Amino acid sequence: MAENQGNANGSQKIYDEHVPEIKFTKLFINGEFVDSIKGRTFETIDPRNGRVSARVAEGDKEDVDLAVQAARQAFDHGPWPRMPGYQRARIMSKFADLIEENIDELAALDTIDAGKLFGMGKTMDIPHAATCLRFYAGAADKIHGEVLKMSRELHGYTLMEPIGVVGHIIPWNFPTSMFFMKVAPAMAAGCTMIVKPAEQTPLSALFYADLAKKAGVPDGVINVVTGFGSTAGAAITNHMDIDMVSFTGSTEVGRIVMQAAATSNLKQVSLELGGKSPLMIFDDADLDTATDLALIGILYNKGEICVAGSRVYVQEGIYEEFKKKLVAKAKAWPVGDPFDPKVQQGPQVDKQQFEKILSYIEHGKREGGTLLTGGERLGTEGYYIQPTIFTNVKEDNVIVKDEIFGPVMSLMKFKTVEEAIKRANDTRYGLAAGIVTKNIDVANTVSRSIRAGIIWINCYFAFDNDCPYGGYKMSGFGRDLGLDALHKYLHVKSVVTPLYNSPWL
Amino acid sequence: MVLMSMHEQTRPDQRETYKIPGLSEYSFTSDVDRRREIYRSKRDRFGSTQMAARKLLLLSRYSSAHLRSIGSVSLLLNLSFFHLSFAFAKSLSKMATEAHHQCRSCGWARGFGSYSSSSGVDEPIIPSVKITDTQLLIDGKFVDAASGKTFPTLDPRTGDVITHVAEGDAEDVDRAVAAARKAFDEGPWPRMTAYERSRILLRFADLLEKHNDDLAAIETWDNGKPYKQAAEDEIPSIVRLMRYYAGWVDKIHGLTVPADGQYHAQTLHEPIGVVGQIVPWNFPLLMFAWKIGPALACGNTVVLKTAELTPLSALYAARLLHEAGLPPGVLNIISGFGSTAGSALSSHMDVNKLAFTGSTETGRTVLDLAAKSNLKPVTLELGGKSPFIVCKDADIDQAVELAHIALFYNQGQCCAAGSRTFVHESVYDEFVEKARARATKRVVGDPFKPEVEQGPQIDNGQFEKIRTYIKSGIESGATLECGGERYGSKGYFIQPTVFSNVQDDMLIAEDEIFGPVQTVSKFKDLDEVIRRANNSRYGLAAGVFTQNIDTANTLARALKVGTVWINCYHIIHAALPFGGYKMSGFGREKGEYSLRNYLQVKAVVIPLKNPAWL
């Protein structure tokens, strides 16, 4: 236990100067911050210590109705879809600039809400929100339909039209990145939207709503309704006047979202769901690179990431040595207060997740897995868990099958490329996969063979604004990021008219 | 702000006007003054004559019943075709100019209206902008030409010298190409992330926006275009274009490619290397932006030669681009002449790609030099004689206004000018009457005045060439509805001129005049107008005016041109590709298409072992 101790205990006293004043706690509807109609609020908790950071308006169905009305009005009659893409882009660029002016405060909000590393927020999550906006701002004036090759005397073309009012339901693990992964392409497309942030992490989304208004986003284009999935979330997914719902979260809730869409107005759905992504390390891999990738693959953001490399397959030739190095590095992994710049891992997001992860660890032990390191909570306060590695587990063990969403790795051995492919694909998920090898044939064969939306070869978490990602199988459908995400928010309309005396067809 | 200060400097119109019965309100100073001005206003440098070089205009005695000469001698130019060397063109232009001056100008009349005038340019408004950059830009530094030579750049309102600019030649081109080569082979530009390149272009756009008024003032001063047009249309459109390309930088996609067997195949879209670009004088900064935007977005390095008539604005903008963070050597600018610097760039063995905008004749030379040197790929945006077709169901008032703008915008110095106006016979008379009325109302004068719609032509060579064409139009029997003369007595102003009853085989209907000369002809049916519109060696653009969707669709496909504007004209947006059919050139600028000019496509193929699918 001693190896992983950062300063998980009593640290809030040291770092409280980073904790910002909470400015926005109300719903953001039609350009205004408003109380929920019922006047209810809920607590948002600092996972470093379990204390209440703020009370936030609890949106419910009536509030969602108001938000949808505002978004509908903004779409049907407002300037947003009617202005040139370039003008939308200018507003989005301004939005990006405003984010860059508020990096510290936004990073701190995500840290006290989600337990995320403050340093990572300042250098990655928040700046990347700005680059994401700029990327899609640059795409807003490049939305091309096509002129078609009709088979007779007809002139045909396609119009790429904004899909309309979009509901975004986003998770708590990347409150900022997820917000912009959804909002930025939908804005570029000309859609209007209702965003429901996770109830664990409502704070930064409200801050972004305020920045959006300051940047000149017209009222009603972005509405933020904070609240719970079973109420506000359900109101969005069941709404008869929302044209599309874009959800990121667990596979279980994704199923509910899709059912709600099916039983309401058949709104379009895109789902980014769970994963149990394999990282395959072959005999020729450089061990230092491989262990670093494996470790960051499961411990980044405390394992609370849908693409976590939670199943690590190592070829038998290097397995023992790999294991030794990996465990040593895991034990030295600094866990503690996420404001501490030396710390690599903060607390899990909340008590529920914390307990779920610990129960999976217990399950792993009961099923006969060998615990190589970790397996316990760290400290006595907050929701810290030790980096945990199991071995001697198989694809039918619960901890290998289920998405744990915590710092718990299943380490397994394989003999051949074919075996690695077969076992890596033996999952209901298909979000991501990692390959560590210098052999180009192995890399190419495995890349095509794995049924997953993104493959990282000799790297991991190599996200990029231009690089789409999303799921195969029960990891969902639709893509976030890249121009694919933009197209998700566009309808294709074909227009056809007869053509007379054309000199060519 | 600049505009305000210029207003303050504006003086009341002190010009004397002489009203001659039956003529428009011309202003003449005395013959002596006129001669003096003639001798002062020589400006026969290569660029000004590259237009004139397409055809030699020979002087011949002119006499015609429906013209009335004002001067003691009436001469008009006949036209014959010669392909000229640049030097020859230069001397010819001088000859034409002198001959013209000797015989003095003639005027003619046919019920002229009264031209709207602003004021003359006897007291030209001097903009407050400071010209700071007059040297060559090589490897991130402003330097003198190797030869130490300079040339003057003139104010087309008066022919006066604005400043002297370093005159680049082959040696300077060599230095610039070497800098661009180093910047491409070893420098950070192609190696930095696309996002970083994009940010530099975005910062450049912000700086251009900030210096909008100064850039516009330089543009007007050097080129003579209306300040309002430069400040409100052109510079903002350049800002917008830079942001457009900044948005492309991180979205330049290769493809993964289906193979016919067990192969993994993909294409890499790589920057092509050192790019040579030659831009014209009619839209100096806009053409600069059209060229460097896609080249830089794709990660290339550039050597750009500005037109010798308008070298100033690109240097100013390039300084801003370096302020925005462009690494040295990525953009090099050579001021100089076509026959020297332009030719050196076109024939350079270490330039990987050439892009040229200018006349069809010079385009031919450029292509020839590329062929004779290292076979560098070339894109050409050349001349045009674009039809503007007014169908019988068109809204005539709108059509008249658009046809007017289509031709007269930028003093008629647009490659896409709607210079052949075809009007359906059922609305022809009404159209001609209204077109004449509109042209007569066009406000000509000092382009720094906000009410002025039309400034001077770029230089004496163009000025004389246009007047020669006007005379040719009259001689060949077209009806001069209005205009036809110089405007004022100083600088290179020409009256908005409208010809009706123009026949397709007249020179004014065949050649690119590049001046404020509208030619109107009559047509009967759609097939006829398609045939006639396409009966041109050019194919840059066309305007179609109709309310009928079927007519619009038929014409859109039938016209052999790179752009068809339906019920609009001169819509030049960032995402819209622009370029020519036939002898108007090849390649497209702007839009996604423009990126193709500046990318190499590399296919990468590798065998696949046991692929899960193909």
PDB file of C-alpha atoms in Angstrom, chain A residues 85-86 90 93 97 100 127 130-131 134-139 141-142 144 147-148 154-156 418 440-441 444-445 447-451 464-466 472 483 497-505, chain B residues 195 199 202 206 209 236 239-240 243-248 250-253 256-257 263-265 527 530 549-550 553-554 556-560 574-575 591-592 606-614:
ATOM      1  CA  GLY A  85     -21.275  28.603 -41.838  1.00  0.00           C
ATOM      2  CA  TYR A  86     -18.486  31.151 -41.693  1.00  0.00           C
ATOM      3  CA  ARG A  90     -16.608  33.096 -36.094  1.00  0.00           C
ATOM      4  CA  SER A  93     -13.802  30.750 -32.607  1.00  0.00           C
ATOM      5  CA  ASP A  97     -10.892  32.181 -27.244  1.00  0.00           C
ATOM      6  CA  GLU A 100      -8.607  29.851 -23.280  1.00  0.00           C
ATOM      7  CA  PRO A 127      -7.194  23.615 -24.125  1.00  0.00           C
ATOM      8  CA  ALA A 130     -10.764  25.182 -27.636  1.00  0.00           C
ATOM      9  CA  THR A 131      -8.990  23.246 -30.380  1.00  0.00           C
ATOM     10  CA  ARG A 134     -11.687  25.596 -33.774  1.00  0.00           C
ATOM     11  CA  PHE A 135     -11.550  22.346 -35.700  1.00  0.00           C
ATOM     12  CA  TYR A 136     -15.301  22.315 -36.208  1.00  0.00           C
ATOM     13  CA  ALA A 137     -15.357  26.061 -36.777  1.00  0.00           C
ATOM     14  CA  GLY A 138     -13.030  25.333 -39.685  1.00  0.00           C
ATOM     15  CA  ALA A 139     -15.450  22.691 -40.910  1.00  0.00           C
ATOM     16  CA  ASP A 141     -17.937  26.409 -44.078  1.00  0.00           C
ATOM     17  CA  LYS A 142     -16.944  23.122 -45.711  1.00  0.00           C
ATOM     18  CA  HIS A 144     -20.582  19.890 -49.068  1.00  0.00           C
ATOM     19  CA  VAL A 147     -24.148  16.775 -57.487  1.00  0.00           C
ATOM     20  CA  LEU A 148     -25.300  13.382 -58.617  1.00  0.00           C
ATOM     21  CA  LEU A 154     -32.411  14.656 -64.481  1.00  0.00           C
ATOM     22  CA  HIS A 155     -30.386  17.085 -62.477  1.00  0.00           C
ATOM     23  CA  GLY A 156     -29.852  15.786 -58.954  1.00  0.00           C
ATOM     24  CA  GLU A 418      -4.453 -15.786 -34.131  1.00  0.00           C
ATOM     25  CA  ILE A 440       4.234  -4.429 -39.861  1.00  0.00           C
ATOM     26  CA  ASP A 441       2.414  -7.591 -40.900  1.00  0.00           C
ATOM     27  CA  ASN A 444      -1.793  -4.670 -40.225  1.00  0.00           C
ATOM     28  CA  THR A 445      -3.389  -8.061 -39.755  1.00  0.00           C
ATOM     29  CA  SER A 447      -5.723  -3.863 -37.132  1.00  0.00           C
ATOM     30  CA  ARG A 448      -8.170  -5.290 -39.646  1.00  0.00           C
ATOM     31  CA  SER A 449      -9.134  -8.238 -37.502  1.00  0.00           C
ATOM     32  CA  ILE A 450     -10.160  -6.490 -34.321  1.00  0.00           C
ATOM     33  CA  ARG A 451     -13.801  -5.501 -34.289  1.00  0.00           C
ATOM     34  CA  ASP A 464      -7.275  13.807 -32.387  1.00  0.00           C
ATOM     35  CA  ASN A 465      -9.922  16.233 -33.520  1.00  0.00           C
ATOM     36  CA  ASP A 466      -9.651  14.891 -37.060  1.00  0.00           C
ATOM     37  CA  TYR A 472     -18.576  -1.703 -32.856  1.00  0.00           C
ATOM     38  CA  LEU A 483     -15.823  14.952 -39.931  1.00  0.00           C
ATOM     39  CA  THR A 497     -35.485  18.110 -61.344  1.00  0.00           C
ATOM     40  CA  PRO A 498     -35.876  17.251 -65.027  1.00  0.00           C
ATOM     41  CA  LEU A 499     -33.195  18.470 -67.338  1.00  0.00           C
ATOM     42  CA  TYR A 500     -33.857  19.565 -70.898  1.00  0.00           C
ATOM     43  CA  ASN A 501     -31.369  19.557 -73.765  1.00  0.00           C
ATOM     44  CA  SER A 502     -28.340  18.936 -71.624  1.00  0.00           C
ATOM     45  CA  PRO A 503     -25.188  18.508 -73.711  1.00  0.00           C
ATOM     46  CA  TRP A 504     -23.982  15.804 -71.358  1.00  0.00           C
ATOM     47  CA  LEU A 505     -25.379  13.485 -68.709  1.00  0.00           C
TER      48      LEU A 505
ATOM     49  CA  TYR B 195      -3.135  22.841 -36.022  1.00  0.00           C
ATOM     50  CA  ARG B 199      -3.233  28.985 -35.962  1.00  0.00           C
ATOM     51  CA  LEU B 202      -5.793  32.480 -38.264  1.00  0.00           C
ATOM     52  CA  ASP B 206      -6.782  38.702 -37.485  1.00  0.00           C
ATOM     53  CA  GLU B 209      -8.527  42.512 -40.310  1.00  0.00           C
ATOM     54  CA  PRO B 236     -12.582  41.415 -45.751  1.00  0.00           C
ATOM     55  CA  VAL B 239      -9.506  37.765 -44.225  1.00  0.00           C
ATOM     56  CA  ARG B 240     -12.353  35.395 -44.794  1.00  0.00           C
ATOM     57  CA  ARG B 243      -9.802  31.650 -42.242  1.00  0.00           C
ATOM     58  CA  TYR B 244     -11.279  29.303 -44.801  1.00  0.00           C
ATOM     59  CA  TYR B 245      -7.882  27.828 -45.598  1.00  0.00           C
ATOM     60  CA  ALA B 246      -6.932  27.757 -41.931  1.00  0.00           C
ATOM     61  CA  GLY B 247      -9.912  25.457 -41.524  1.00  0.00           C
ATOM     62  CA  TRP B 248      -8.623  23.129 -44.230  1.00  0.00           C
ATOM     63  CA  ASP B 250      -6.146  20.053 -40.317  1.00  0.00           C
ATOM     64  CA  LYS B 251      -8.604  18.325 -42.646  1.00  0.00           C
ATOM     65  CA  ILE B 252      -6.430  17.384 -45.609  1.00  0.00           C
ATOM     66  CA  HIS B 253      -7.281  13.732 -45.970  1.00  0.00           C
ATOM     67  CA  THR B 256      -7.440   4.262 -47.721  1.00  0.00           C
ATOM     68  CA  VAL B 257      -7.900   2.454 -50.950  1.00  0.00           C
ATOM     69  CA  TYR B 263      -2.899  -5.449 -49.893  1.00  0.00           C
ATOM     70  CA  HIS B 264      -3.306  -2.535 -47.599  1.00  0.00           C
ATOM     71  CA  ALA B 265      -3.277   0.630 -49.675  1.00  0.00           C
ATOM     72  CA  ASP B 527     -29.984  27.275 -78.891  1.00  0.00           C
ATOM     73  CA  ILE B 530     -25.750  28.809 -76.323  1.00  0.00           C
ATOM     74  CA  ILE B 549     -35.634  26.675 -63.808  1.00  0.00           C
ATOM     75  CA  ASP B 550     -35.403  24.592 -66.967  1.00  0.00           C
ATOM     76  CA  ASN B 553     -30.443  24.209 -65.777  1.00  0.00           C
ATOM     77  CA  THR B 554     -30.004  23.842 -69.512  1.00  0.00           C
ATOM     78  CA  ALA B 556     -25.786  25.840 -66.640  1.00  0.00           C
ATOM     79  CA  ARG B 557     -24.757  22.613 -68.333  1.00  0.00           C
ATOM     80  CA  ALA B 558     -24.464  23.892 -71.871  1.00  0.00           C
ATOM     81  CA  LEU B 559     -22.091  26.792 -71.276  1.00  0.00           C
ATOM     82  CA  LYS B 560     -18.441  25.828 -71.575  1.00  0.00           C
ATOM     83  CA  ALA B 574     -14.085  31.158 -50.407  1.00  0.00           C
ATOM     84  CA  ALA B 575     -15.541  27.705 -50.929  1.00  0.00           C
ATOM     85  CA  GLY B 591     -12.665  25.828 -52.497  1.00  0.00           C
ATOM     86  CA  GLU B 592     -11.518  22.338 -51.757  1.00  0.00           C
ATOM     87  CA  ILE B 606       1.844  -3.141 -48.439  1.00  0.00           C
ATOM     88  CA  PRO B 607       0.901  -6.818 -48.498  1.00  0.00           C
ATOM     89  CA  LEU B 608      -1.623  -7.989 -45.938  1.00  0.00           C
ATOM     90  CA  LYS B 609      -1.226 -11.324 -44.195  1.00  0.00           C
ATOM     91  CA  ASN B 610      -4.474 -13.112 -43.338  1.00  0.00           C
ATOM     92  CA  PRO B 611      -6.699 -10.063 -43.576  1.00  0.00           C
ATOM     93  CA  ALA B 612     -10.043 -10.330 -41.818  1.00  0.00           C
ATOM     94  CA  TRP B 613     -11.692  -8.691 -44.817  1.00  0.00           C
ATOM     95  CA  LEU B 614     -10.867  -6.964 -48.049  1.00  0.00           C
TER      96      LEU B 614
END
